[in-house]
Coordinates of C-alpha atoms in Angstrom, one line a residue:
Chain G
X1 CA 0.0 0.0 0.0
X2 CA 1.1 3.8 -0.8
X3 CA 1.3 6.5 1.2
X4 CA -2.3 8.0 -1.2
X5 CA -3.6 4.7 -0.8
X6 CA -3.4 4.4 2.9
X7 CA -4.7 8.1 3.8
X8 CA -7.3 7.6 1.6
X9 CA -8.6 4.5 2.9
X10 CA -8.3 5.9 6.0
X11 CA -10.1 8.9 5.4
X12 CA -13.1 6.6 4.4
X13 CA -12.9 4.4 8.0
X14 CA -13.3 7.9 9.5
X15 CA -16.3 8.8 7.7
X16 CA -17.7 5.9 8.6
X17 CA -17.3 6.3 11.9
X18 CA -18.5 9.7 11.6
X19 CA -15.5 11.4 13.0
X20 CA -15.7 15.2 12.1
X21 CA -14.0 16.4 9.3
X22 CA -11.7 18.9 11.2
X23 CA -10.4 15.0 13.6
X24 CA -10.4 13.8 10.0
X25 CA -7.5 16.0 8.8
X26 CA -5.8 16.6 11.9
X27 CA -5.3 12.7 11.2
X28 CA -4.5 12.4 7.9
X29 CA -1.9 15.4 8.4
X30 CA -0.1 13.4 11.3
X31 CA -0.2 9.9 9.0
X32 CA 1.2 11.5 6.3
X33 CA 3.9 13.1 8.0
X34 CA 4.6 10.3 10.0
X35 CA 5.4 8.4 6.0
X36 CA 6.9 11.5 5.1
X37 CA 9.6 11.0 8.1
X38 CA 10.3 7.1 7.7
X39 CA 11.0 7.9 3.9
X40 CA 13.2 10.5 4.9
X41 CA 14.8 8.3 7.4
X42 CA 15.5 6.0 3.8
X43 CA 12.4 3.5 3.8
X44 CA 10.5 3.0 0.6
X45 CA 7.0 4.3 1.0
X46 CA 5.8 1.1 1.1
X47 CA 7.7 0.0 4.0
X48 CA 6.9 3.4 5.2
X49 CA 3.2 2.9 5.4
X50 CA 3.4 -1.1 6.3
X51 CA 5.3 0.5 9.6
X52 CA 3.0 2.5 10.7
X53 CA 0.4 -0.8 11.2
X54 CA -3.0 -2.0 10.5
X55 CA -5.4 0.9 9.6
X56 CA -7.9 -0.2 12.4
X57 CA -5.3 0.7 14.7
X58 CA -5.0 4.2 13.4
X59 CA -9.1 4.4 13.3
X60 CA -9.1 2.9 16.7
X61 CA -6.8 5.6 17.7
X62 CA -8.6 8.8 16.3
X63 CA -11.7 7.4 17.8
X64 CA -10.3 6.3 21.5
X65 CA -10.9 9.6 23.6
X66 CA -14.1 10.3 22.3
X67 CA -17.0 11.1 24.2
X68 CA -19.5 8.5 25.3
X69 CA -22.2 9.5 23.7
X70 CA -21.0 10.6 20.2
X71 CA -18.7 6.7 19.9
X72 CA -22.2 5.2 20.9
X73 CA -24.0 7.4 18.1
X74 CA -21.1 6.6 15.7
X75 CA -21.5 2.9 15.9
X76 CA -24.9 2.9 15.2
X77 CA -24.9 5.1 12.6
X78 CA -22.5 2.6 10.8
X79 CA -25.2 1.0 8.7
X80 CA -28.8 2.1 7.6
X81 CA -30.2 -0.5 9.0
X82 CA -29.1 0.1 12.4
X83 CA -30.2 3.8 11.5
X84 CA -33.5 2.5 11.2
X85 CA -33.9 0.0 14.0
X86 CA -32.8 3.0 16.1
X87 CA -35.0 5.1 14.7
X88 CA -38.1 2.8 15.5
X89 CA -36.8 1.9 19.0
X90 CA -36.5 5.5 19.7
X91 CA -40.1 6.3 18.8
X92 CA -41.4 3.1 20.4
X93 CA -39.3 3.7 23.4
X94 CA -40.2 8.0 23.7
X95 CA -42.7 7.6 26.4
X96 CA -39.7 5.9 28.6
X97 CA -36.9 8.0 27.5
X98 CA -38.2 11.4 27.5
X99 CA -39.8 11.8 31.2
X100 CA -36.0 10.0 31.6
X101 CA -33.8 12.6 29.9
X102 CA -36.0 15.4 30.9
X103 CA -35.5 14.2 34.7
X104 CA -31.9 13.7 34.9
X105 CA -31.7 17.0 33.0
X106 CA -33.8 18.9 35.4
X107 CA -31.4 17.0 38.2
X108 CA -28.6 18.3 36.5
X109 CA -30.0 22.0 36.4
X110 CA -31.1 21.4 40.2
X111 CA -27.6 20.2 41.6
X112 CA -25.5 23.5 39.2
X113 CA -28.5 25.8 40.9
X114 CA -28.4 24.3 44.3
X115 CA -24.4 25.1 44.2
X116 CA -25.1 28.5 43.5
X117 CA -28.0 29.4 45.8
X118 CA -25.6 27.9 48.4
X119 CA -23.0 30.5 47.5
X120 CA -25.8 33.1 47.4
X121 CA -27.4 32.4 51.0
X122 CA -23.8 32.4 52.4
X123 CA -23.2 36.2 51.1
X124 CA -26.7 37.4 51.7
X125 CA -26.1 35.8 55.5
X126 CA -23.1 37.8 56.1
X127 CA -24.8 41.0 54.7
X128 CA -27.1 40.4 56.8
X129 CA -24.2 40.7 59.7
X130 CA -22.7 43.5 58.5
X131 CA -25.8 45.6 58.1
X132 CA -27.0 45.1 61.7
X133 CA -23.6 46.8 62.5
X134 CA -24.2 49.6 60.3
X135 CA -27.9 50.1 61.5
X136 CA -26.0 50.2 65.2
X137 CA -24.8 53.9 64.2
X138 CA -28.5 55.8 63.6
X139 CA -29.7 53.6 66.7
X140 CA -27.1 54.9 69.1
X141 CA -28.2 58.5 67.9
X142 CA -31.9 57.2 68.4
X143 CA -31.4 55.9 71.8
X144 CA -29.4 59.0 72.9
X145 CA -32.2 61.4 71.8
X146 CA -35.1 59.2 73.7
X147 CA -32.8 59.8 76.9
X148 CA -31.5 55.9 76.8
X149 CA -28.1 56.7 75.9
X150 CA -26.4 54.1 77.5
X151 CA -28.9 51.5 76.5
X152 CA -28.1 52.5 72.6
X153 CA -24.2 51.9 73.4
X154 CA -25.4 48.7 74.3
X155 CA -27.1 48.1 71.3
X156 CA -24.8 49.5 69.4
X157 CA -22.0 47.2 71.3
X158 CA -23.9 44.6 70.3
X159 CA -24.8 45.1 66.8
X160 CA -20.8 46.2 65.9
X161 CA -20.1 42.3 67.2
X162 CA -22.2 41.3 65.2
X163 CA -21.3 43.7 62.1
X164 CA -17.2 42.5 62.9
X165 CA -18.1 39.1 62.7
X166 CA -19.3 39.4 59.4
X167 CA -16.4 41.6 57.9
X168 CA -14.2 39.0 59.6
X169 CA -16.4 36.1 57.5
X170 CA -15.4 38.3 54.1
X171 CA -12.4 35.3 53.5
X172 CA -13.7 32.7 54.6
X173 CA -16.9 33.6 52.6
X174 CA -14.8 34.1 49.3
X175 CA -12.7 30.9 50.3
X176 CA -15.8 29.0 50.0
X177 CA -17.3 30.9 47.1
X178 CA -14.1 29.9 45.2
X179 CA -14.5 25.9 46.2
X180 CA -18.1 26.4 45.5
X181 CA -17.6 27.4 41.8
X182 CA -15.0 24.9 41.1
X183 CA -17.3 22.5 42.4
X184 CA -20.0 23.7 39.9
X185 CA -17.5 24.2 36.9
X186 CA -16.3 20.9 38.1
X187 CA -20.1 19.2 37.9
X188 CA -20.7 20.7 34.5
X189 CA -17.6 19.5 32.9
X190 CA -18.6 16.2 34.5
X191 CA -21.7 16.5 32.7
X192 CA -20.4 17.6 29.4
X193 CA -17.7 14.7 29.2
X194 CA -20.9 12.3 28.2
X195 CA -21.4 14.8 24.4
X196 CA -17.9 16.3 24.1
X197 CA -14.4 16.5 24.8
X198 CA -13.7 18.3 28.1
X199 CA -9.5 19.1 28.7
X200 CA -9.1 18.2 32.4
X201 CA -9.4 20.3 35.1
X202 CA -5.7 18.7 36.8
X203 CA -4.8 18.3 39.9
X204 CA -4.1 22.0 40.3
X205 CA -7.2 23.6 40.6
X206 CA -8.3 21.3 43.7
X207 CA -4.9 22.4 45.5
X208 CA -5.3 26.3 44.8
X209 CA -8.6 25.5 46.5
X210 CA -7.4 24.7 49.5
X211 CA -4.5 27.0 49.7
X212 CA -5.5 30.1 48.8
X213 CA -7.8 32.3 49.9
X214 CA -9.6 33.4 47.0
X215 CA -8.6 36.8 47.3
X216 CA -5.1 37.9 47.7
X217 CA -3.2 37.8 51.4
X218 CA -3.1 42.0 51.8
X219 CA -7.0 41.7 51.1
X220 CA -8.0 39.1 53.4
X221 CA -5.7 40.6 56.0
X222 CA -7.5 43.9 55.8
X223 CA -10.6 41.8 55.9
X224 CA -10.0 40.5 59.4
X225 CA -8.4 43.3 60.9
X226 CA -11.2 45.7 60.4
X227 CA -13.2 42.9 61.6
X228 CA -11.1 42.7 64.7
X229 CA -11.1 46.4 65.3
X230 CA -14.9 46.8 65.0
X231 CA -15.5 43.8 67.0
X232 CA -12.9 45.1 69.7
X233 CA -15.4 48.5 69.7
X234 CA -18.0 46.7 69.9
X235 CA -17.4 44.8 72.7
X236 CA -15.8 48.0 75.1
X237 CA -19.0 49.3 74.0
X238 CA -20.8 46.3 76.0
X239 CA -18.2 46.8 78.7
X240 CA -18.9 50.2 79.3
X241 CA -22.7 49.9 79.2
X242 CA -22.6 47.0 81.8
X243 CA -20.3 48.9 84.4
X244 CA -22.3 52.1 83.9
X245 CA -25.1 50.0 85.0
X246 CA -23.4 48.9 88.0
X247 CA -23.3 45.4 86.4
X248 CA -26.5 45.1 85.9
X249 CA -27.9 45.0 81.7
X250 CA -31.2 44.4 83.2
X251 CA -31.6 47.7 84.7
X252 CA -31.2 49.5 81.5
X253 CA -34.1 51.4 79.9
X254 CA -35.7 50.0 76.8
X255 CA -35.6 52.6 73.9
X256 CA -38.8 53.2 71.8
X257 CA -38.5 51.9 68.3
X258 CA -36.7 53.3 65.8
X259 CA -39.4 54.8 62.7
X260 CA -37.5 54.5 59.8
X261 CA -38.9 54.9 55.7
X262 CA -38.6 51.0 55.9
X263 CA -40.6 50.3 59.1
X264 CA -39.7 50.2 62.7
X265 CA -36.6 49.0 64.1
X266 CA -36.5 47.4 66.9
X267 CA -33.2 46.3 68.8
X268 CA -32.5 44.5 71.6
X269 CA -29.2 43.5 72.9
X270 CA -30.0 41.9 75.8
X271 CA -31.9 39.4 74.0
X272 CA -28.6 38.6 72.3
X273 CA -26.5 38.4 75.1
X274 CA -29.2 36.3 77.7
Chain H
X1 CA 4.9 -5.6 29.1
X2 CA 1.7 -5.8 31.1
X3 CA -0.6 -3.0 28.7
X4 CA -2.2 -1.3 32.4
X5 CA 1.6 -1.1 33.5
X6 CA 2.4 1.0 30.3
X7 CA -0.2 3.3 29.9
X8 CA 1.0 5.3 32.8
X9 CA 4.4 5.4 31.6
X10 CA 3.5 6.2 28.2
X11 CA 2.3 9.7 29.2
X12 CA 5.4 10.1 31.5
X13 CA 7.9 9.2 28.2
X14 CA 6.2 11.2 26.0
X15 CA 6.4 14.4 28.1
X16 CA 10.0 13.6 28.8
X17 CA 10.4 13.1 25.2
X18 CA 9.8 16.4 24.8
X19 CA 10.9 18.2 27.7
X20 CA 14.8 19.0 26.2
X21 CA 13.8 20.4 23.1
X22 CA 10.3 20.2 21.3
X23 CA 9.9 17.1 19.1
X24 CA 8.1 15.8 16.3
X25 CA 5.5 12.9 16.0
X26 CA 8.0 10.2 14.2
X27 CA 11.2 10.8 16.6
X28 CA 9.2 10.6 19.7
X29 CA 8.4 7.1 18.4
X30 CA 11.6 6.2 17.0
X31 CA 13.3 7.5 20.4
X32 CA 11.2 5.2 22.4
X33 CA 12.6 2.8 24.7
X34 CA 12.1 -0.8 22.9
X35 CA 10.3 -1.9 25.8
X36 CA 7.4 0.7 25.4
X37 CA 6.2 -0.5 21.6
X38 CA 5.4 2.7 21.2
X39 CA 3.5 3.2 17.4
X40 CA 2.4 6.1 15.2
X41 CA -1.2 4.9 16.6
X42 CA -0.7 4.2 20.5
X43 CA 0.8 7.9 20.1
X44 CA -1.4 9.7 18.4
X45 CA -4.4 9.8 21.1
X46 CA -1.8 10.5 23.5
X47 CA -0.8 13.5 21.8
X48 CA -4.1 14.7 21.5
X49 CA -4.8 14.6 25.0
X50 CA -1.6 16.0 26.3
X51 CA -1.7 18.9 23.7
X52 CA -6.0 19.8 24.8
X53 CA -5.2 19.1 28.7
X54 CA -2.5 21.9 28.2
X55 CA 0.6 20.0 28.9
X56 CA 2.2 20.1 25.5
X57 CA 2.1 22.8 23.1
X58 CA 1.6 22.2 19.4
X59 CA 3.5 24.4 16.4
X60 CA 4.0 23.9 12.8
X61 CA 6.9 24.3 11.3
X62 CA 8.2 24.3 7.6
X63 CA 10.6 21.4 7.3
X64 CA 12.0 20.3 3.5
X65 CA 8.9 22.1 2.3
X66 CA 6.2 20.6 4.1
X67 CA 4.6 21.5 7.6
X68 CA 5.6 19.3 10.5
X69 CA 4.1 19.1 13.8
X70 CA 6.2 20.0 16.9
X71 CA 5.3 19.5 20.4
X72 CA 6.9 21.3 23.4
X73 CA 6.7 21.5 26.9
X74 CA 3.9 23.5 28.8
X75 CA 5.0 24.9 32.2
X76 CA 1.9 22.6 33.4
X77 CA 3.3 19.8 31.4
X78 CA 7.3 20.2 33.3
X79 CA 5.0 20.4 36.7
X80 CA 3.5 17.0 35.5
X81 CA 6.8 15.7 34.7
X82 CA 8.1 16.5 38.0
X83 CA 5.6 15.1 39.9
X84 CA 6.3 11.9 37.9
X85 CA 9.9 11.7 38.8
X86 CA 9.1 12.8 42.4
X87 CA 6.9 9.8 42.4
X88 CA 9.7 7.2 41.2
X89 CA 11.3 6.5 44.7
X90 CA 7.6 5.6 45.9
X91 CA 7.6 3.2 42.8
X92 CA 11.3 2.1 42.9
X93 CA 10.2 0.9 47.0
X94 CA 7.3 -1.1 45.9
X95 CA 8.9 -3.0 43.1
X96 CA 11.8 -3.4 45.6
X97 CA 9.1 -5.0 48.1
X98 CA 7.6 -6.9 45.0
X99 CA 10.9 -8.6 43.3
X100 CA 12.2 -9.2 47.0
X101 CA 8.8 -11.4 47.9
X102 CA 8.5 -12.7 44.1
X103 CA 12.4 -14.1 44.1
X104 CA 12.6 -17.3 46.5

C-alpha cells in the first residue's frame, strides 16, 4: 500500500465512523507526515506505510478519547439499518426515554442551581451581619435622643459584634465561594464529558482551593483586621454599658423603636447576650 | 509488558520526550525505549490529549517544504513531569518489596 492509498482508505474508515471532518485532517496530516519521516529516514513508502500498522489501529486511535455519547451514536450510525432500528426503538421507546432525559436533566440544572444558591445564601447571611452593625450607628443617635443613651451603646455594642463578625467572615466567605464554583465548573464539565471533549481540570485547581484564599493575602488581612477592630469597639461598647449600670444590663431602659422609611426598628441586645 | 503497567508510563515518556527540546511525532516514536512498543497509533491519542489538557504545546513548522508538527513543553506539562519523577522513589520501593517477595 502507498502513502495516497493508505490516507485515503483511512479517510473513508473515518467517515464511517463519523468522525468530524476537522479529527479527520488533523489525522491524515499526522499519518502522512509520520510516511513522510520514515522515507526521509530511507524507507520506501511502502515500508513506510506497512510501519505504521493495521489501519484499524490508526481508526481505533482517532476514535479512542471520544465522548460516550457521540462513539455510541457513531457505531450505530455505521449501517442504515441500524439507522432505522434505532430510529423505531426511539419512537417506540419516547414515552420511557423522555420523562427520563427530561428528569436527569432537570437534576442536573437542580444540583448547578443548588451550588449557587448555596454560595448566594452564604453572602446574603453575612450581609445580613454587616448591616445590623451599620444600622448600630442611627440607633445609638436614636437611643441618645429618647434619653437611653447608655442602653443605645449597648445596642450598638452589640450590633458592631455582630457587624465584625461578618467583615471578619469576608475570606472565609470568598474561600468557599471559590471551592463552590469549582465544584459547579467541576459538575458541569462532568456532565459535558458524556457529548464532548472536556480538557481536564488537573490536579491544580483542587490544591489552589485549598491554599488560597480566594482573594489575595493584603486583602484578606484587611478583611479580618477591620473585623477585629470593629469587634474590639463593639465589645468596650458592652463593657462600658454594663459597668455604667453597675453590672447590671437588666436595669437598663428599653428605647422606643426606631421609625425609619422601611418600618420600625427594633433592637434588643439583651436578647442577644441572655 | 503488562498493557495497564504501560499506559502510565506512556504519558510520562512522551512528556520527557519532549521536555529537552520540542519534538516531532515520528522521533518521539523512534526515540522510544524498545520496551514501550510505542507506534504512530498508540501515540497519536496521546498527543491529542496531552496537547488539549494543556501539557504540551503544538506548532508547525516548515521542514523540507512541508509543515511538521512540533510538540513542546507547557509549564503545566514540566509540573506534570516532575511530579512523575518525584513519584519514582515511591515506585522504585514497591517494586523493591515486590521482586524481593517474588524471588525465592
Amino acid at each position: 500500500m502507498n502513502k495516497r492509498e493508505f490516507t485515503s482508505a483511512l479517510r473513508d474508515r473515518l467517515r464511517k465512523e463519523r468522525v468530524s471532518r476537522e479529527e479527520i485532517e488533523d489525522a491524515l496530516t499526522y499519518y502522512s507526515e509520520a510516511i513522510d519521516d520514515r522515507m526521509e529516514d530511507g524507507m520506501s513508502e511502502e515500508d513506510a506505510v506497512a510501519a505504521l500498522g493495521e489501519i484499524e489501529q490508526a481508526v481505533a486511535s482517532v476514535c479512542a478519547d471520544r465522548p460516550v455519547v457521540r462513539k455510541a451514536i457513531s457505531r450505530v450510525c455505521v449501517s442504515r439499518t441500524a439507522i432505522a432500528v434505532a430510529i423505531v426503538l426511539l419512537v417506540l421507546g419516547a414515552i420511557a426515554w423522555i420523562p427520563l432525559v427530561l428528569a436527569l436533566g432537570v437534576l442536573a440544572v437542580a444540583v448547578y442551581l443548588a451550588i449557587w444558591a448555596l454560595i448566594a445564601s452564604l453572602w446574603l447571611a453575612d450581609a445580613s451581619l454587616v448591616l445590623m452593625g451599620i444600622v448600630g450607628v442611627p440607633f445609638l443617635v436614636h437611643a441618645t435622643t429618647s434619653g437611653a443613651a447608655l442602653s443605645g451603646v449597648l445596642q450598638m455594642g452589640c450590633a458592631f459584634v455582630m457587624g465584625g463578625l461578618g467583615v471578619l467572615l469576608v475570606p472565609v466567605m470568598s474561600l468557599a465561594t471559590g471551592c463552590l464554583i469549582r465544584a459547579s465548573l467541576a459538575f458541569a464539565r462532568w456532565v459535558g464529558h458524556f457529548f464532548m471533549k472536556v480538557p481536564a481540570s488537573g490536579r491544580a485547581a483542587s490544591e489552589s482551593c485549598v491554599h488560597s484564599w480566594g482573594m489575595a493575602r493584603g486583602t484578606w488581612r484587611g478583611f479580618v483586621v477591620v473585623g477585629g477592630v470593629i469587634i474590639g469597639v463593639g465589645l468596650a461598647a458592652v463593657a462600658v454599658a454594663w459597668v455604667s449600670s453597675g453590672f447590671d444590663l437588666g436595669s437598663l431602659p428599653k428605647v422606643p423603636p426606631m421609625h425609619t422609611p422601611l418600618g420600625d426598628v427594633r433592637f434588643d441586645g439583651l436578647a442577644l447576650l441572655s | 509488558m503488562d498493557a495497564q503497567l504501560k499506559r502510565g508510563l506512556l504519558d510520562a515518556y512522551v512528556l520527557a520526550a519532549v521536555s529537552r527540546e520540542s519534538s516531532y511525532g515520528y522521533r518521539i516514536v523512534h526515540d522510544a525505549p524498545p520496551a514501550l512498543e510505542l507506534t504512530e497509533s498508540t501515540l497519536y491519542p496521546i498527543l491529542r490529549r496531552l496537547a488539549r489538557d494543556g501539557l504540551l504545546l503544538e506548532t508547525k513548522q516548515e521542514h523540507n517544504g512541508r509543515l511538521r508538527k512540533y510538540f513542546s513543553l507547557t509549564d503545566r506539562g514540566r509540573d506534570e513531569l516532575e511530579r512523575f519523577v518525584g513519584d519514582i522513589d515511591e515506585v522504585e520501593e514497591i517494586l523493591t518489596f515486590v521482586r524481593g517477595r517474588a524471588t525465592r
